[in-house]
Amino acid sequence: MRIQVKMSDSSPLPLSRPVVLVGLMGAGKSTVGRRLAAQLALPFVDSDNEIVEAAGCSIADIFEIYGEAIFRDLEQRVMLRLLSGGPQVIATGGGAFMSPPIRSAIREKAISVWLKAGLETLLDRVSRRDHRPLLKSGDKSATLSRLMDERYPVYAEADITIDSNAGPHETVVEHIIEALQQKALHA
Ligand code: S3P
């Protein structure tokens, strides 16, 4: 199915695939994703929320009671289901794009957007809440910095990279829409 979305500057953005936001914890995937979906008049889903709904307990509880491997398994099942759902904006958990099967399904079925953020920004945002199991123990800065080293080369495989430090969320959303328009023009 091909959807014609009327943009505010009245240039049409044809989206036939989901837009998947990837990036580290604190990159702004959920907030930006929700706003992007509203601008594009598309549904918004957050894969972490879908996992919580499917499991009937929080992400922290899934990690604590069942372990990370079970969480990753659930994440894969949820992501593969969401990716078959047609045009929508999907915010992923920070580890989702690191999974080869999820990554190849995203490549096949969606347009991926990496929200790239610097350590300071990530630290500032993750410090506001304390619900993330990977950041519960140890030094948050050291953990995020290690994850940046491990994951940024893989996130760089996304179709589009957007600087999430470029300004307020509205600016980041504008930059994503511009990049999607460019991509549509050259598709
Ligand atoms: C994770 C990120 C979290 C969540 C889980 C694991 C990760 O999502 O999926 O705690 O491996 O980076 P957010 O990126 O939305 O915080």
XYZ file of N, CA and C and ligand atoms in Angstrom:
577
model
N 0.849 -1.196 0.000
C 0.000 0.000 0.000
C 0.882 1.241 0.000
N 0.507 2.226 -0.783
C 1.310 3.445 -0.875
C 0.484 4.599 -0.327
N 1.032 5.296 0.656
C 0.250 6.355 1.285
C 0.797 7.704 0.848
N -0.081 8.604 0.466
C 0.343 9.963 0.141
C 0.133 10.821 1.379
N 1.187 11.304 1.971
C 1.049 12.139 3.159
C 1.268 13.586 2.759
N 0.310 14.426 3.098
C 0.464 15.854 2.794
C 1.283 16.508 3.899
N 2.425 17.080 3.555
C 3.254 17.736 4.550
C 2.814 19.185 4.708
N 3.288 19.827 5.807
C 2.866 21.194 6.071
C 3.291 22.142 4.944
N 4.441 21.863 4.284
C 4.847 22.727 3.182
C 4.222 22.257 1.870
N 3.236 21.377 2.025
C 2.430 20.814 0.955
C 3.212 19.997 -0.081
N 4.437 19.573 0.259
C 5.094 18.609 -0.615
C 4.726 17.203 -0.142
N 4.258 16.339 -1.045
C 3.799 15.019 -0.627
C 4.975 14.102 -0.275
N 4.811 13.349 0.773
C 5.850 12.382 1.156
C 5.251 10.983 1.064
N 5.545 10.261 0.004
C 4.960 8.931 -0.115
C 5.702 7.939 0.778
N 5.007 7.382 1.712
C 5.634 6.410 2.617
C 4.935 5.071 2.466
N 5.687 4.088 2.007
C 5.073 2.780 1.855
C 5.583 1.822 2.925
N 6.500 2.320 3.774
C 7.133 1.453 4.770
C 7.080 2.104 6.144
N 7.265 1.300 7.199
C 7.407 1.907 8.522
C 8.701 2.721 8.605
N 8.693 3.731 9.448
C 9.913 4.484 9.762
C 10.346 4.004 11.145
N 11.571 3.485 11.242
C 12.039 2.902 12.503
C 13.140 3.770 13.092
N 12.915 4.244 14.310
C 13.926 5.074 14.970
C 14.831 4.204 15.821
N 16.137 4.329 15.594
C 17.109 3.573 16.386
C 18.044 4.561 17.083
N 18.720 4.068 18.105
C 19.655 4.925 18.838
C 19.739 4.499 20.292
N 20.690 5.078 20.975
C 20.926 4.684 22.367
C 19.822 5.180 23.305
N 19.786 4.609 24.485
C 18.889 5.082 25.541
C 19.115 6.569 25.752
N 18.037 7.346 25.752
C 18.176 8.787 25.962
C 18.331 9.584 24.681
N 18.317 8.920 23.543
C 18.478 9.644 22.262
C 17.213 10.404 21.884
N 16.091 10.050 22.505
C 14.837 10.774 22.231
C 13.928 10.037 21.258
N 14.143 8.715 21.105
C 13.384 7.955 20.100
C 11.870 8.029 20.320
N 11.443 7.888 21.580
C 9.999 7.864 21.831
C 9.379 9.247 21.654
N 10.004 10.260 22.227
C 9.447 11.615 22.132
C 9.446 12.100 20.691
N 10.583 11.955 20.040
C 10.689 12.389 18.641
C 9.739 11.541 17.772
N 9.699 10.244 18.050
C 8.859 9.340 17.257
C 7.392 9.721 17.327
N 6.939 10.048 18.533
C 5.525 10.424 18.709
C 5.221 11.684 17.886
N 6.119 12.649 17.957
C 5.901 13.912 17.210
C 6.003 13.704 15.710
N 6.950 12.882 15.319
C 7.116 12.593 13.890
C 5.845 11.931 13.349
N 5.328 10.966 14.105
C 4.112 10.262 13.671
C 2.957 11.250 13.526
N 2.833 12.183 14.476
C 1.744 13.164 14.408
C 1.897 14.009 13.140
N 3.125 14.440 12.851
C 3.373 15.259 11.653
C 3.054 14.503 10.367
N 3.342 13.210 10.382
C 3.134 12.408 9.170
C 1.739 11.794 9.124
N 0.945 12.060 10.172
C -0.388 11.463 10.285
C -0.324 9.936 10.186
N 0.660 9.382 10.898
C 0.815 7.923 10.932
C 0.665 7.440 12.371
N 0.331 6.165 12.569
C 0.312 5.638 13.933
C 1.732 5.618 14.518
N 1.820 5.683 15.845
C 3.111 5.580 16.533
C 3.095 4.361 17.446
N 4.160 3.568 17.417
C 4.303 2.472 18.385
C 5.705 2.491 18.970
N 5.767 2.102 20.232
C 7.042 2.030 20.945
C 7.271 0.556 21.248
N 8.354 -0.019 20.728
C 8.529 -1.473 20.859
C 8.657 -1.891 22.330
N 9.264 -1.043 23.163
C 9.358 -1.383 24.588
C 7.960 -1.506 25.210
N 7.069 -0.566 24.851
C 5.708 -0.637 25.398
C 4.993 -1.902 24.934
N 5.241 -2.267 23.679
C 4.603 -3.484 23.150
C 5.119 -4.727 23.881
N 6.412 -4.707 24.240
C 6.991 -5.844 24.977
C 6.358 -5.929 26.366
N 6.227 -4.769 27.003
C 5.628 -4.726 28.351
C 4.204 -5.267 28.294
N 3.477 -4.866 27.248
C 2.093 -5.332 27.114
C 2.046 -6.844 26.890
N 2.942 -7.335 26.004
C 2.953 -8.772 25.706
C 3.352 -9.595 26.931
N 4.313 -9.078 27.698
C 4.828 -9.849 28.842
C 3.978 -9.658 30.092
N 3.259 -8.551 30.140
C 2.444 -8.273 31.334
C 3.284 -7.821 32.512
N 4.520 -7.407 32.270
C 5.322 -6.813 33.355
C 6.355 -5.852 32.779
N 6.968 -5.077 33.662
C 7.865 -4.013 33.205
C 9.155 -4.589 32.601
N 9.849 -3.754 31.837
C 11.136 -4.179 31.261
C 12.100 -4.536 32.396
N 12.103 -3.722 33.444
C 13.005 -3.991 34.581
C 12.705 -5.370 35.168
N 11.412 -5.699 35.303
C 11.041 -7.013 35.854
C 11.422 -8.142 34.894
N 11.249 -7.913 33.600
C 11.623 -8.978 32.640
C 13.118 -9.281 32.796
N 13.947 -8.228 32.844
C 15.401 -8.431 33.019
C 15.676 -9.163 34.328
N 15.019 -8.712 35.402
C 15.353 -9.247 36.728
C 14.863 -10.678 36.912
N 13.628 -10.940 36.461
C 13.039 -12.263 36.724
C 13.493 -13.287 35.673
N 13.479 -12.886 34.392
C 13.744 -13.865 33.327
C 15.127 -13.730 32.695
N 15.724 -12.553 32.820
C 17.057 -12.351 32.242
C 17.002 -11.643 30.886
N 18.156 -11.118 30.483
C 18.211 -10.311 29.252
C 17.912 -11.149 27.999
N 18.340 -12.435 28.000
C 18.139 -13.251 26.791
C 16.651 -13.383 26.460
N 15.836 -13.560 27.498
C 14.380 -13.675 27.278
C 13.834 -12.342 26.773
N 14.352 -11.242 27.342
C 13.925 -9.919 26.866
C 14.237 -9.769 25.375
N 15.451 -10.177 24.969
C 15.851 -10.026 23.561
C 14.977 -10.874 22.648
N 14.585 -12.044 23.154
C 13.717 -12.921 22.377
C 12.349 -12.260 22.162
N 11.811 -11.713 23.251
C 10.522 -11.002 23.161
C 10.646 -9.810 22.214
N 11.769 -9.106 22.334
C 11.993 -7.909 21.512
C 11.981 -8.290 20.027
N 12.622 -9.412 19.721
C 12.670 -9.837 18.321
C 11.276 -10.172 17.804
N 10.510 -10.909 18.648
C 9.168 -11.289 18.199
C 8.295 -10.058 17.982
N 8.376 -9.120 18.934
C 7.570 -7.898 18.833
C 7.982 -7.088 17.608
N 9.288 -6.928 17.393
C 9.760 -6.123 16.264
C 9.331 -6.741 14.927
N 9.441 -8.053 14.795
C 9.068 -8.681 13.521
C 7.576 -8.482 13.260
N 6.790 -8.540 14.333
C 5.348 -8.296 14.163
C 5.100 -6.845 13.754
N 5.728 -5.903 14.448
C 5.489 -4.487 14.143
C 5.922 -4.148 12.714
N 7.010 -4.759 12.274
C 7.533 -4.439 10.944
C 6.604 -4.907 9.826
N 5.685 -5.805 10.166
C 4.726 -6.256 9.154
C 3.461 -5.414 9.179
N 3.458 -4.380 10.005
C 2.225 -3.611 10.215
C 2.026 -2.445 9.268
N 2.848 -2.317 8.216
C 2.643 -1.227 7.257
C 3.185 0.097 7.758
N 2.889 1.187 7.031
C 3.458 2.485 7.376
C 3.060 2.954 8.774
N 4.035 3.207 9.599
C 3.841 3.718 10.950
C 5.218 4.141 11.453
N 5.253 4.846 12.562
C 6.547 5.211 13.150
C 6.788 4.282 14.340
N 7.938 3.609 14.329
C 8.269 2.651 15.393
C 9.507 3.143 16.141
N 9.358 3.399 17.440
C 10.529 3.692 18.279
C 11.017 2.371 18.849
N 12.306 2.076 18.663
C 12.840 0.800 19.154
C 13.582 1.005 20.473
N 13.766 -0.080 21.219
C 14.669 -0.048 22.369
C 16.102 0.011 21.825
N 17.011 0.571 22.629
C 18.378 0.811 22.153
C 19.128 -0.410 21.652
N 18.728 -1.618 22.105
C 19.476 -2.810 21.704
C 18.905 -3.483 20.464
N 17.705 -3.070 20.044
C 17.001 -3.807 18.981
C 17.814 -3.879 17.679
N 18.375 -2.753 17.255
C 19.081 -2.714 15.967
C 20.387 -3.520 16.023
N 20.820 -3.884 17.246
C 22.053 -4.667 17.383
C 21.819 -6.144 17.048
N 20.538 -6.538 16.997
C 20.234 -7.936 16.705
C 20.250 -8.151 15.191
N 21.112 -9.053 14.673
C 21.170 -9.236 13.217
C 19.809 -9.565 12.580
N 18.992 -10.471 13.174
C 17.699 -10.741 12.507
C 16.782 -9.515 12.485
N 16.784 -8.736 13.585
C 15.932 -7.531 13.603
C 16.470 -6.531 12.578
N 17.796 -6.388 12.566
C 18.393 -5.412 11.653
C 18.081 -5.774 10.190
N 18.166 -7.060 9.877
C 17.918 -7.392 8.468
C 16.430 -7.253 8.133
N 15.548 -7.503 9.102
C 14.111 -7.284 8.837
C 13.836 -5.792 8.656
N 14.494 -4.954 9.436
C 14.315 -3.498 9.293
C 14.807 -3.070 7.909
N 15.963 -3.606 7.529
C 16.530 -3.238 6.213
C 15.562 -3.619 5.079
N 14.934 -4.786 5.259
C 14.060 -5.300 4.201
C 12.722 -4.566 4.136
N 12.203 -4.188 5.344
C 10.806 -3.747 5.363
C 10.584 -2.300 5.753
N 11.644 -1.584 6.184
C 11.402 -0.260 6.762
C 12.460 0.740 6.313
N 12.274 1.984 6.733
C 13.323 3.005 6.584
C 13.839 3.260 7.992
N 15.143 3.108 8.181
C 15.690 3.280 9.526
C 16.315 4.655 9.696
N 16.097 5.234 10.861
C 16.634 6.562 11.167
C 17.392 6.459 12.490
N 18.673 6.739 12.461
C 19.485 6.744 13.695
C 19.466 8.146 14.296
N 18.971 8.224 15.528
C 19.044 9.488 16.271
C 20.363 9.479 17.021
N 21.324 10.188 16.471
C 22.683 10.155 17.021
C 22.843 11.270 18.059
N 23.236 10.880 19.261
C 23.377 11.885 20.324
C 24.725 11.734 21.002
N 25.226 12.818 21.532
C 26.488 12.790 22.265
C 26.279 12.321 23.703
N 27.368 11.941 24.333
C 27.318 11.392 25.693
C 26.625 12.332 26.682
N 26.951 13.623 26.615
C 26.367 14.600 27.562
C 24.846 14.580 27.495
N 24.335 14.621 26.259
C 22.881 14.640 26.064
C 22.253 13.354 26.594
N 22.854 12.236 26.249
C 22.307 10.951 26.684
C 22.276 10.883 28.207
N 23.405 11.273 28.812
C 23.514 11.211 30.272
C 22.463 12.088 30.938
N 22.311 13.282 30.392
C 21.346 14.217 30.950
C 19.944 13.606 30.908
N 19.605 13.007 29.749
C 18.240 12.478 29.601
C 18.014 11.211 30.420
N 19.006 10.298 30.462
C 18.766 9.046 31.207
C 18.800 9.273 32.710
N 19.418 10.383 33.128
C 19.516 10.628 34.567
C 18.182 11.103 35.152
N 17.257 11.500 34.281
C 15.964 11.992 34.784
C 15.107 10.871 35.339
N 15.313 9.636 34.851
C 14.532 8.491 35.348
C 15.483 7.324 35.598
N 15.047 6.396 36.450
C 15.957 5.318 36.826
C 15.342 3.939 36.554
N 14.703 3.790 35.387
C 13.970 2.548 35.134
C 14.715 1.606 34.184
N 15.908 2.019 33.717
C 16.562 1.212 32.683
C 17.528 0.194 33.308
N 17.238 -1.116 33.106
C 18.048 -2.149 33.766
C 19.543 -2.069 33.434
N 19.889 -1.699 32.192
C 21.317 -1.683 31.828
C 22.069 -0.543 32.517
N 21.305 0.412 33.075
C 21.971 1.562 33.712
C 21.732 1.581 35.215
N 21.186 0.491 35.735
C 20.838 0.464 37.167
C 22.077 0.410 38.043
N 23.043 -0.418 37.635
C 24.238 -0.518 38.468
C 25.439 0.027 37.702
N 26.435 0.435 38.438
C 27.654 0.940 37.795
C 27.513 2.397 37.397
N 28.562 2.882 36.782
C 28.637 4.290 36.411
C 27.935 4.505 35.050
N 26.881 5.312 35.058
C 26.072 5.494 33.842
C 26.924 6.025 32.683
N 27.800 6.956 32.992
C 28.619 7.558 31.944
C 29.517 6.494 31.300
N 30.130 5.648 32.143
C 31.029 4.606 31.620
C 30.232 3.599 30.788
N 29.037 3.238 31.279
C 28.225 2.258 30.535
C 27.801 2.832 29.188
N 27.312 4.069 29.199
C 26.863 4.673 27.935
C 28.023 4.829 26.961
N 29.165 5.201 27.501
C 30.327 5.394 26.644
C 30.758 4.058 26.007
N 30.700 2.978 26.797
C 31.015 1.650 26.236
C 29.992 1.268 25.164
N 28.698 1.523 25.469
C 27.659 1.178 24.486
C 27.808 2.013 23.204
N 28.247 3.268 23.359
C 28.479 4.096 22.156
C 29.567 3.446 21.297
N 30.642 3.010 21.949
C 31.734 2.366 21.196
C 31.241 1.105 20.466
N 30.427 0.307 21.194
C 29.980 -0.962 20.610
C 28.928 -0.755 19.527
N 28.017 0.198 19.803
C 26.818 0.267 18.952
C 26.875 1.301 17.839
N 27.602 2.374 18.010
C 27.540 3.423 16.995
C 27.974 2.948 15.601
N 28.998 2.081 15.508
C 29.340 1.589 14.165
C 28.189 0.793 13.530
N 27.368 0.154 14.365
C 26.241 -0.630 13.826
C 25.052 0.299 13.529
N 24.769 1.217 14.453
C 23.694 2.192 14.179
C 23.981 2.950 12.877
N 25.254 3.133 12.569
C 25.636 3.888 11.361
C 25.164 3.192 10.079
N 24.736 1.930 10.208
C 24.195 1.233 9.030
C 22.766 1.678 8.711
N 22.161 2.481 9.586
C 20.780 2.944 9.334
C 20.731 3.735 8.036
N 19.542 3.794 7.421
C 19.400 4.504 6.134
C 19.668 5.997 6.273
N 19.275 6.548 7.422
C 19.379 7.994 7.637
C 19.986 8.224 9.019
N 20.918 9.180 9.111
C 21.454 9.560 10.421
C 21.062 11.003 10.695
N 20.508 11.231 11.885
C 20.071 12.577 12.263
C 20.749 12.953 13.579
N 21.280 14.168 13.623
C 21.910 14.650 14.853
C 20.815 15.025 15.850
N 20.708 14.245 16.910
C 19.626 14.509 17.865
C 19.978 15.677 18.792
N 21.192 16.209 18.658
C 21.594 17.398 19.424
C 21.325 18.689 18.639
N 20.730 18.558 17.458
C 20.617 19.715 16.549
C 19.730 20.824 17.098
N 18.914 20.536 18.080
C 18.005 21.548 18.619
C 16.880 20.865 19.362
N 15.792 21.587 19.615
C 14.661 20.963 20.301
C 14.045 19.846 19.441
N 13.194 19.043 20.077
C 12.628 17.888 19.374
C 11.955 18.277 18.054
N 11.297 19.445 18.028
C 10.602 19.851 16.779
C 11.610 19.993 15.631
N 12.792 20.524 15.963
C 13.822 20.692 14.928
C 14.290 19.328 14.430
N 14.468 18.413 15.377
C 14.926 17.071 14.999
C 13.876 16.416 14.088
N 12.591 16.616 14.441
C 11.507 16.056 13.613
C 11.566 16.660 12.208
N 11.762 17.973 12.134
C 11.870 18.625 10.806
C 13.013 18.023 9.991
N 14.149 17.808 10.666
C 15.302 17.243 9.947
C 15.003 15.828 9.437
N 14.278 15.071 10.231
C 13.932 13.703 9.785
C 13.023 13.789 8.554
N 12.035 14.686 8.612
C 11.096 14.784 7.487
C 11.836 15.227 6.217
N 12.758 16.171 6.380
C 13.547 16.606 5.208
C 14.347 15.429 4.630
N 14.951 14.661 5.529
C 15.758 13.518 5.063
C 14.873 12.471 4.389
N 13.668 12.264 4.936
C 12.743 11.295 4.320
C 12.306 11.793 2.945
N 12.094 13.095 2.837
C 11.701 13.667 1.538
C 12.823 13.475 0.516
N 14.057 13.746 0.946
C 15.207 13.546 0.058
C 15.272 12.107 -0.415
N 15.051 11.201 0.545
C 15.132 9.774 0.232
C 14.032 9.386 -0.758
N 12.831 9.937 -0.529
C 11.712 9.635 -1.425
C 12.011 10.159 -2.827
N 12.644 11.345 -2.894
C 12.964 11.944 -4.202
C 13.951 11.095 -4.979
N 14.897 10.483 -4.225
C 15.948 9.719 -4.909
C 15.681 8.217 -4.938
N 14.489 7.821 -4.496
C 14.183 6.372 -4.446
C 13.975 5.819 -5.849
C 17.917 -1.205 26.043
C 17.221 -0.032 25.887
C 15.898 0.192 26.474
C 15.173 -1.142 26.677
C 16.024 -2.088 27.462
C 17.365 -2.373 26.775
C 19.261 -1.342 25.404
O 15.099 1.013 25.610
O 14.814 -1.714 25.453
O 16.226 -1.529 28.725
O 19.755 -2.464 25.253
O 19.839 -0.286 25.025
P 15.360 2.595 25.397
O 16.459 2.734 24.399
O 14.053 3.080 24.852
O 15.682 3.178 26.725
